[in-house]
Structure formats: structure tokens, C-alpha cells
Coordinates of N, CA and C in Angstrom, one line a residue:
K1 N 108.6 133.0 116.1 CA 108.2 131.9 116.9 C 108.4 130.7 116.0
I2 N 108.8 129.5 116.6 CA 108.9 128.4 115.7 C 108.1 127.3 116.5
Y3 N 107.5 126.4 115.7 CA 106.7 125.3 116.3 C 107.1 124.0 115.6
F4 N 107.1 122.8 116.2 CA 107.4 121.6 115.5 C 106.2 120.7 115.8
S5 N 106.0 119.8 114.8 CA 105.0 118.6 115.1 C 105.7 117.4 114.8
P6 N 105.1 116.2 115.3 CA 103.7 116.2 115.8 C 103.5 116.8 117.2
N7 N 102.3 117.2 117.4 CA 101.8 117.7 118.8 C 102.7 118.8 119.4
G8 N 103.2 119.7 118.6 CA 104.0 120.8 119.1 C 103.4 122.1 119.2
G9 N 102.0 122.1 119.0 CA 101.3 123.5 119.1 C 101.2 124.1 117.9
S10 N 101.5 123.7 116.7 CA 101.4 124.3 115.5 C 100.1 124.7 115.1
Q11 N 99.2 123.8 115.2 CA 97.7 124.1 114.9 C 97.1 125.2 115.8
E12 N 97.4 125.1 117.0 CA 96.9 126.2 118.0 C 97.6 127.5 117.7
A13 N 98.8 127.5 117.2 CA 99.4 128.8 116.8 C 98.9 129.4 115.6
V14 N 98.5 128.4 114.7 CA 97.9 129.0 113.4 C 96.5 129.6 113.8
V15 N 95.7 128.9 114.7 CA 94.4 129.3 115.0 C 94.5 130.7 115.8
T16 N 95.5 130.9 116.6 CA 95.7 132.0 117.5 C 96.0 133.3 116.6
E17 N 96.9 133.0 115.5 CA 97.2 134.1 114.5 C 95.9 134.4 113.8
I18 N 95.1 133.5 113.4 CA 93.9 133.8 112.5 C 92.9 134.6 113.5
N19 N 92.8 134.2 114.7 CA 91.9 134.8 115.7 C 92.4 136.3 115.9
G20 N 93.7 136.7 115.7 CA 94.2 138.0 115.9 C 94.0 138.8 114.6
A21 N 93.6 138.3 113.5 CA 93.6 139.0 112.3 C 92.5 140.1 112.4
H22 N 92.8 141.3 111.8 CA 91.8 142.4 111.8 C 91.3 142.7 110.4
K23 N 92.2 142.5 109.4 CA 91.9 143.0 107.9 C 91.8 142.0 107.0
S24 N 93.0 141.3 106.9 CA 93.1 140.2 105.7 C 94.0 139.0 106.1
I25 N 93.6 137.9 105.4 CA 94.4 136.6 105.5 C 94.5 136.1 104.1
D26 N 95.7 136.0 103.7 CA 95.9 135.4 102.3 C 96.7 134.1 102.5
I27 N 96.1 133.0 102.0 CA 96.7 131.7 102.4 C 97.0 131.0 101.0
A28 N 98.2 130.4 100.9 CA 98.5 129.4 99.9 C 98.9 128.2 100.5
M29 N 98.2 127.1 100.4 CA 98.4 125.9 101.2 C 98.1 124.6 100.3
F30 N 99.1 123.9 100.3 CA 99.1 122.7 99.6 C 97.9 121.8 100.0
A31 N 97.8 121.4 101.3 CA 96.7 120.6 101.7 C 96.0 121.3 103.0
F32 N 94.8 121.0 103.1 CA 94.1 121.7 104.2 C 92.9 120.7 104.7
T33 N 93.2 120.1 105.8 CA 92.1 119.2 106.4 C 91.8 119.6 107.8
S34 N 92.4 120.4 108.4 CA 92.2 120.8 109.8 C 90.8 121.6 110.1
R35 N 90.0 120.9 110.7 CA 88.7 121.4 111.1 C 88.9 122.7 112.1
E36 N 89.8 122.6 112.8 CA 90.0 123.8 113.8 C 90.4 125.1 113.1
I37 N 91.3 124.9 112.2 CA 91.7 126.0 111.5 C 90.6 126.5 110.5
A38 N 89.8 125.6 109.9 CA 88.7 126.0 109.1 C 87.7 126.8 109.9
H39 N 87.5 126.3 111.1 CA 86.5 127.1 111.9 C 86.9 128.4 112.3
A40 N 88.2 128.6 112.5 CA 88.9 129.9 112.8 C 88.8 130.8 111.7
L41 N 88.9 130.3 110.5 CA 88.8 131.1 109.2 C 87.3 131.5 109.1
V42 N 86.4 130.7 109.4 CA 84.9 131.2 109.3 C 84.7 132.2 110.2
A43 N 85.1 132.1 111.5 CA 85.0 133.0 112.5 C 85.5 134.5 112.1
A44 N 86.8 134.3 111.4 CA 87.4 135.6 110.9 C 86.6 136.2 109.8
K45 N 86.1 135.5 109.0 CA 85.2 136.0 107.9 C 84.0 136.7 108.6
Q46 N 83.4 136.0 109.6 CA 82.3 136.8 110.2 C 82.7 138.0 111.0
R47 N 84.0 138.2 111.3 CA 84.5 139.4 111.8 C 84.8 140.4 110.7
H48 N 84.5 140.1 109.5 CA 84.7 140.9 108.3 C 86.3 141.1 107.9
V49 N 86.9 140.0 108.2 CA 88.3 139.8 107.7 C 88.2 139.3 106.3
R50 N 89.0 140.0 105.4 CA 89.0 139.5 104.0 C 89.9 138.4 103.9
I51 N 89.4 137.1 103.2 CA 90.2 135.9 103.2 C 90.3 135.5 101.8
K52 N 91.4 135.1 101.4 CA 91.7 134.5 100.0 C 92.5 133.3 100.3
I53 N 92.1 132.2 99.7 CA 92.7 130.9 99.9 C 93.0 130.3 98.6
T54 N 94.3 129.9 98.3 CA 94.6 129.1 97.0 C 95.2 127.7 97.5
L55 N 94.5 126.6 97.0 CA 94.9 125.3 97.3 C 95.4 124.6 96.2
D56 N 96.1 123.6 96.3 CA 96.4 122.6 95.2 C 95.1 122.0 94.7
N57 N 95.1 121.7 93.4 CA 93.8 121.2 92.8 C 93.6 119.8 93.4
A58 N 94.5 119.0 94.0 CA 94.2 117.8 94.6 C 93.2 117.8 95.7
Q59 N 93.0 119.0 96.2 CA 92.2 119.3 97.4 C 90.6 119.2 96.9
I60 N 90.4 119.4 95.7 CA 89.0 119.3 95.1 C 88.4 117.9 95.3
K61 N 89.2 116.8 95.0 CA 88.8 115.5 95.2 C 89.1 114.8 96.6
D62 N 89.9 115.5 97.4 CA 90.3 114.9 98.6 C 89.1 114.9 99.6
P63 N 88.6 113.8 100.1 CA 87.4 113.7 100.8 C 87.6 114.2 102.2
Y64 N 88.8 114.5 102.6 CA 89.1 115.1 104.0 C 89.3 116.6 103.9
S65 N 89.5 117.1 102.7 CA 89.7 118.6 102.4 C 88.6 119.4 103.1
K66 N 89.1 120.5 103.6 CA 88.0 121.5 104.2 C 87.6 122.6 103.1
C67 N 87.9 122.3 101.8 CA 87.6 123.2 100.9 C 86.1 123.3 100.7
R68 N 85.3 122.2 100.7 CA 83.9 122.4 100.6 C 83.2 123.1 101.6
Y69 N 83.7 122.9 102.9 CA 83.1 123.5 103.9 C 83.4 125.0 103.9
L70 N 84.7 125.4 103.5 CA 85.0 126.8 103.5 C 84.1 127.6 102.3
V71 N 83.9 126.9 101.2 CA 83.2 127.5 100.1 C 81.7 127.6 100.6
T72 N 81.1 126.6 101.2 CA 79.7 126.6 101.6 C 79.6 127.8 102.7
K73 N 80.7 128.2 103.5 CA 80.6 129.3 104.4 C 80.9 130.6 103.8
G74 N 81.1 130.5 102.4 CA 81.2 131.9 101.7 C 82.7 132.4 101.7
L75 N 83.6 131.6 102.0 CA 85.0 132.0 101.8 C 85.5 131.9 100.3
N76 N 86.5 132.7 99.9 CA 86.9 132.8 98.6 C 88.1 131.7 98.4
V77 N 87.8 130.5 97.8 CA 88.7 129.6 97.7 C 89.0 129.3 96.1
R78 N 90.2 129.1 95.9 CA 90.6 128.8 94.4 C 91.5 127.6 94.5
F79 N 91.7 127.1 93.2 CA 92.6 125.9 93.1 C 93.5 126.1 92.0
H80 N 94.7 125.7 92.2 CA 95.8 125.8 91.2 C 95.6 124.7 90.2
M81 N 95.5 124.9 89.0 CA 95.2 124.0 88.0 C 96.3 123.9 86.9
G82 N 97.5 124.6 87.2 CA 98.6 124.6 86.2 C 99.5 123.4 86.4
Q83 N 100.6 123.5 85.7 CA 101.6 122.4 85.8 C 102.1 122.3 87.1
G84 N 102.5 121.0 87.5 CA 103.2 120.9 88.8 C 102.2 121.1 90.0
L85 N 102.8 121.0 91.2 CA 102.0 121.2 92.4 C 102.1 122.6 92.9
M86 N 101.0 123.0 93.5 CA 101.0 124.3 94.2 C 101.4 123.9 95.6
H87 N 102.8 123.9 95.9 CA 103.2 123.2 97.1 C 103.5 124.1 98.2
D88 N 103.1 125.4 97.9 CA 103.3 126.4 99.0 C 102.6 126.1 100.3
K89 N 103.2 126.6 101.4 CA 102.5 126.5 102.7 C 102.8 127.7 103.5
F90 N 102.1 128.8 103.1 CA 102.2 130.1 103.9 C 100.9 130.8 104.0
A91 N 100.9 131.7 104.9 CA 99.8 132.7 105.0 C 100.4 134.0 105.4
V92 N 99.6 135.1 105.0 CA 100.0 136.4 105.3 C 98.8 137.1 106.0
I93 N 99.0 137.6 107.2 CA 98.0 138.1 108.0 C 98.1 139.6 108.3
D94 N 97.1 140.4 107.7 CA 97.2 141.9 107.9 C 98.5 142.4 107.3
N95 N 99.0 141.8 106.4 CA 100.2 142.3 105.7 C 101.5 142.7 106.8
Q96 N 101.3 141.8 107.8 CA 102.3 142.1 108.9 C 102.9 140.8 109.4
V97 N 102.2 139.8 109.3 CA 102.6 138.4 109.9 C 102.7 137.3 108.8
V98 N 103.7 136.6 108.8 CA 103.9 135.5 107.9 C 104.0 134.2 108.6
L99 N 103.1 133.2 108.3 CA 103.1 131.8 108.7 C 103.8 131.0 107.6
T100 N 104.8 130.3 107.8 CA 105.4 129.4 106.8 C 106.2 128.3 107.4
G101 N 106.6 127.4 106.5 CA 107.3 126.2 106.9 C 106.8 125.0 106.1
S102 N 107.1 123.8 106.6 CA 106.6 122.6 106.1 C 105.3 122.2 106.3
Y103 N 104.7 122.9 107.3 CA 103.4 122.5 108.0 C 102.3 122.8 107.1
N104 N 101.6 121.7 106.6 CA 100.4 121.8 105.9 C 99.3 122.0 107.0
W105 N 98.1 122.4 106.7 CA 97.1 122.7 107.7 C 96.2 121.4 107.6
T106 N 96.8 120.3 108.2 CA 96.1 119.0 108.1 C 96.3 118.3 109.5
E107 N 95.4 117.4 109.7 CA 95.4 116.6 111.0 C 96.7 115.8 111.0
T108 N 97.0 115.3 109.8 CA 98.3 114.4 109.8 C 99.6 115.2 110.1
A109 N 99.7 116.5 109.6 CA 100.7 117.3 109.9 C 100.7 117.5 111.5
E110 N 99.6 117.8 112.1 CA 99.5 118.1 113.5 C 99.8 116.9 114.4
K111 N 99.4 115.7 114.0 CA 99.4 114.6 114.8 C 100.4 113.5 114.5
K112 N 100.9 113.4 113.2 CA 101.8 112.4 113.0 C 103.2 112.8 112.3
N113 N 103.2 113.7 111.4 CA 104.3 114.1 110.7 C 105.2 114.9 111.4
S114 N 106.6 114.9 110.9 CA 107.6 115.7 111.5 C 107.6 116.9 110.6
E115 N 107.1 118.1 111.2 CA 106.8 119.3 110.5 C 107.4 120.5 111.2
N116 N 107.4 121.7 110.6 CA 107.8 122.9 111.3 C 107.0 124.1 110.8
L117 N 106.7 125.0 111.7 CA 106.0 126.2 111.4 C 106.7 127.4 112.0
L118 N 106.9 128.3 111.1 CA 107.5 129.6 111.6 C 106.6 130.8 111.4
I119 N 106.5 131.5 112.6 CA 105.6 132.7 112.5 C 106.5 133.9 112.7
I120 N 106.5 134.8 111.7 CA 107.4 135.8 111.6 C 106.6 137.1 111.6
K121 N 106.9 138.0 112.5 CA 106.2 139.4 112.5 C 107.2 140.5 112.0
D122 N 107.1 140.6 110.6 CA 108.0 141.6 110.0 C 107.2 142.0 108.6
K123 N 107.0 143.3 108.7 CA 106.3 143.9 107.6 C 107.0 143.8 106.3
E124 N 108.2 144.0 106.2 CA 109.0 143.8 104.9 C 108.9 142.4 104.4
L125 N 109.1 141.4 105.2 CA 108.9 140.0 104.8 C 107.4 139.7 104.3
A126 N 106.6 140.3 105.1 CA 105.1 140.1 104.8 C 104.9 140.6 103.4
R127 N 105.3 141.8 103.1 CA 105.2 142.4 101.7 C 105.8 141.4 100.7
T128 N 106.9 140.8 100.9 CA 107.4 139.8 99.8 C 106.6 138.7 99.8
Y129 N 106.0 138.1 100.9 CA 105.0 137.1 100.7 C 103.8 137.5 100.0
A130 N 103.3 138.6 100.4 CA 102.1 139.1 99.8 C 102.2 139.3 98.3
K131 N 103.4 139.7 97.8 CA 103.6 139.8 96.4 C 103.6 138.5 95.8
Q132 N 104.2 137.5 96.4 CA 104.2 136.1 95.9 C 102.6 135.6 95.8
F133 N 101.9 135.8 96.9 CA 100.5 135.4 96.9 C 99.7 136.0 95.8
K134 N 100.0 137.3 95.5 CA 99.3 138.1 94.5 C 99.6 137.5 93.2
G135 N 100.8 137.0 93.0 CA 101.1 136.4 91.7 C 100.3 135.0 91.5
I136 N 100.3 134.3 92.5 CA 99.6 133.0 92.5 C 98.0 133.3 92.3
W137 N 97.6 134.2 93.1 CA 96.1 134.6 93.1 C 95.8 135.1 91.6
A138 N 96.6 135.9 91.0 CA 96.4 136.4 89.7 C 96.3 135.4 88.5
Q139 N 96.9 134.3 88.7 CA 96.7 133.2 87.7 C 95.4 132.8 87.5
S140 N 94.4 133.1 88.5 CA 93.1 132.7 88.3 C 92.4 133.5 87.2
G141 N 92.8 134.6 86.8 CA 92.2 135.3 85.6 C 92.8 134.7 84.3
Q142 N 93.8 133.9 84.4 CA 94.4 133.3 83.1 C 94.0 131.8 83.0
G143 N 93.1 131.4 83.7 CA 92.6 130.0 83.7 C 93.5 129.0 84.3
Q144 N 94.4 129.4 85.2 CA 95.3 128.5 85.9 C 94.7 128.1 87.2
I145 N 93.6 128.8 87.6 CA 92.9 128.4 88.9 C 91.5 128.0 88.6
K146 N 91.0 127.0 89.2 CA 89.5 126.7 89.2 C 88.9 127.3 90.4
I147 N 87.9 128.0 90.2 CA 87.1 128.6 91.4 C 86.0 127.6 91.6
L148 N 85.9 127.0 92.8 CA 84.9 126.1 93.3 C 83.6 126.9 93.7
Q149 N 82.6 126.7 93.1 CA 81.4 127.3 93.5 C 80.4 126.3 94.3
P150 N 79.6 126.9 95.1 CA 78.6 126.0 95.9 C 78.0 125.0 95.1
E151 N 77.5 125.3 93.9 CA 76.8 124.3 93.1 C 77.8 123.2 92.5
D152 N 79.0 123.4 92.7 CA 80.0 122.4 92.4 C 80.0 121.2 93.4
L153 N 79.4 121.4 94.5 CA 79.7 120.6 95.7 C 78.5 119.5 95.7
D154 N 77.5 119.7 94.9 CA 76.4 118.7 94.9 C 76.8 117.3 94.3

């Protein structure tokens, strides 16, 4: 399925996919300010879905970022601290579904920007994206990712 913004149903499609998750959600997202998507992720965690989120380090200081909310709700959020931007925009759900495209999970992407979101239900492609996510996530053990802790939010 393909969605376009502004106001083309991208945010609703992301929420629907998150709501359908049973086991895992791995997210690599450059920017994340969407309240609705953040709430869906918290609900998924409450259903015992394993969630890992890597954001670009600019999200640490962005006053609109949902990273603080997600951390206080107990989600596992990390930040890319290496050279360049962590400019990816994808999620892998239950190792079967890939959400990708130019669409950041932001209010601006939903309501103002020209963006695209592609949802692909393909296990082989999901494995490829999961491998890429694993590499991004693994950098955290090498000092490339800052892990935000609740005490960092004061």
C-alpha cells in the first residue's frame, strides 16, 4: 500500500500497522513528533510487543520530539551519535511488514509536507530491513548511540 501526504492517511496507516503488531516493532526514524503514533507504541508495549526505537540525536533537544514521552513510558529509545545523520525512516513489524518512505513520524509530515509512505508485507524484504536495523542498533554497544534514561529528562 502507498500513502501520500499531506493529509493522505499516512499517520493513520502507521497507527493501524502498530495496532496490529503481535511480537516486535523495530523503528529507525529521523524525526518523531507524532502524538498519535507515540500513543499507539505505548499501547503496543502494554500488549507486550517488544519495541526498539533509534532516532537521530537531534531528537534529544527537539522540544516537540516524543522521545521523552516514550522513555518515561518505558520504551527502549536510543539515539545515533555518530557522524552524519541517522536519516532512515523505516519500521519492521513482526519481521513481516516494512513501513518505509520519506515520511517522518511528525505532525509536519502529516499535515504540511509532500511525503510518501510505503507499507510492504513481504517476509524476505522485512528480513533485509531487520538486518539493517540490527546493524544500526548494534552501534549502541560501540558508543555510537546515546541511550536516554528517565533521569536525563529532568
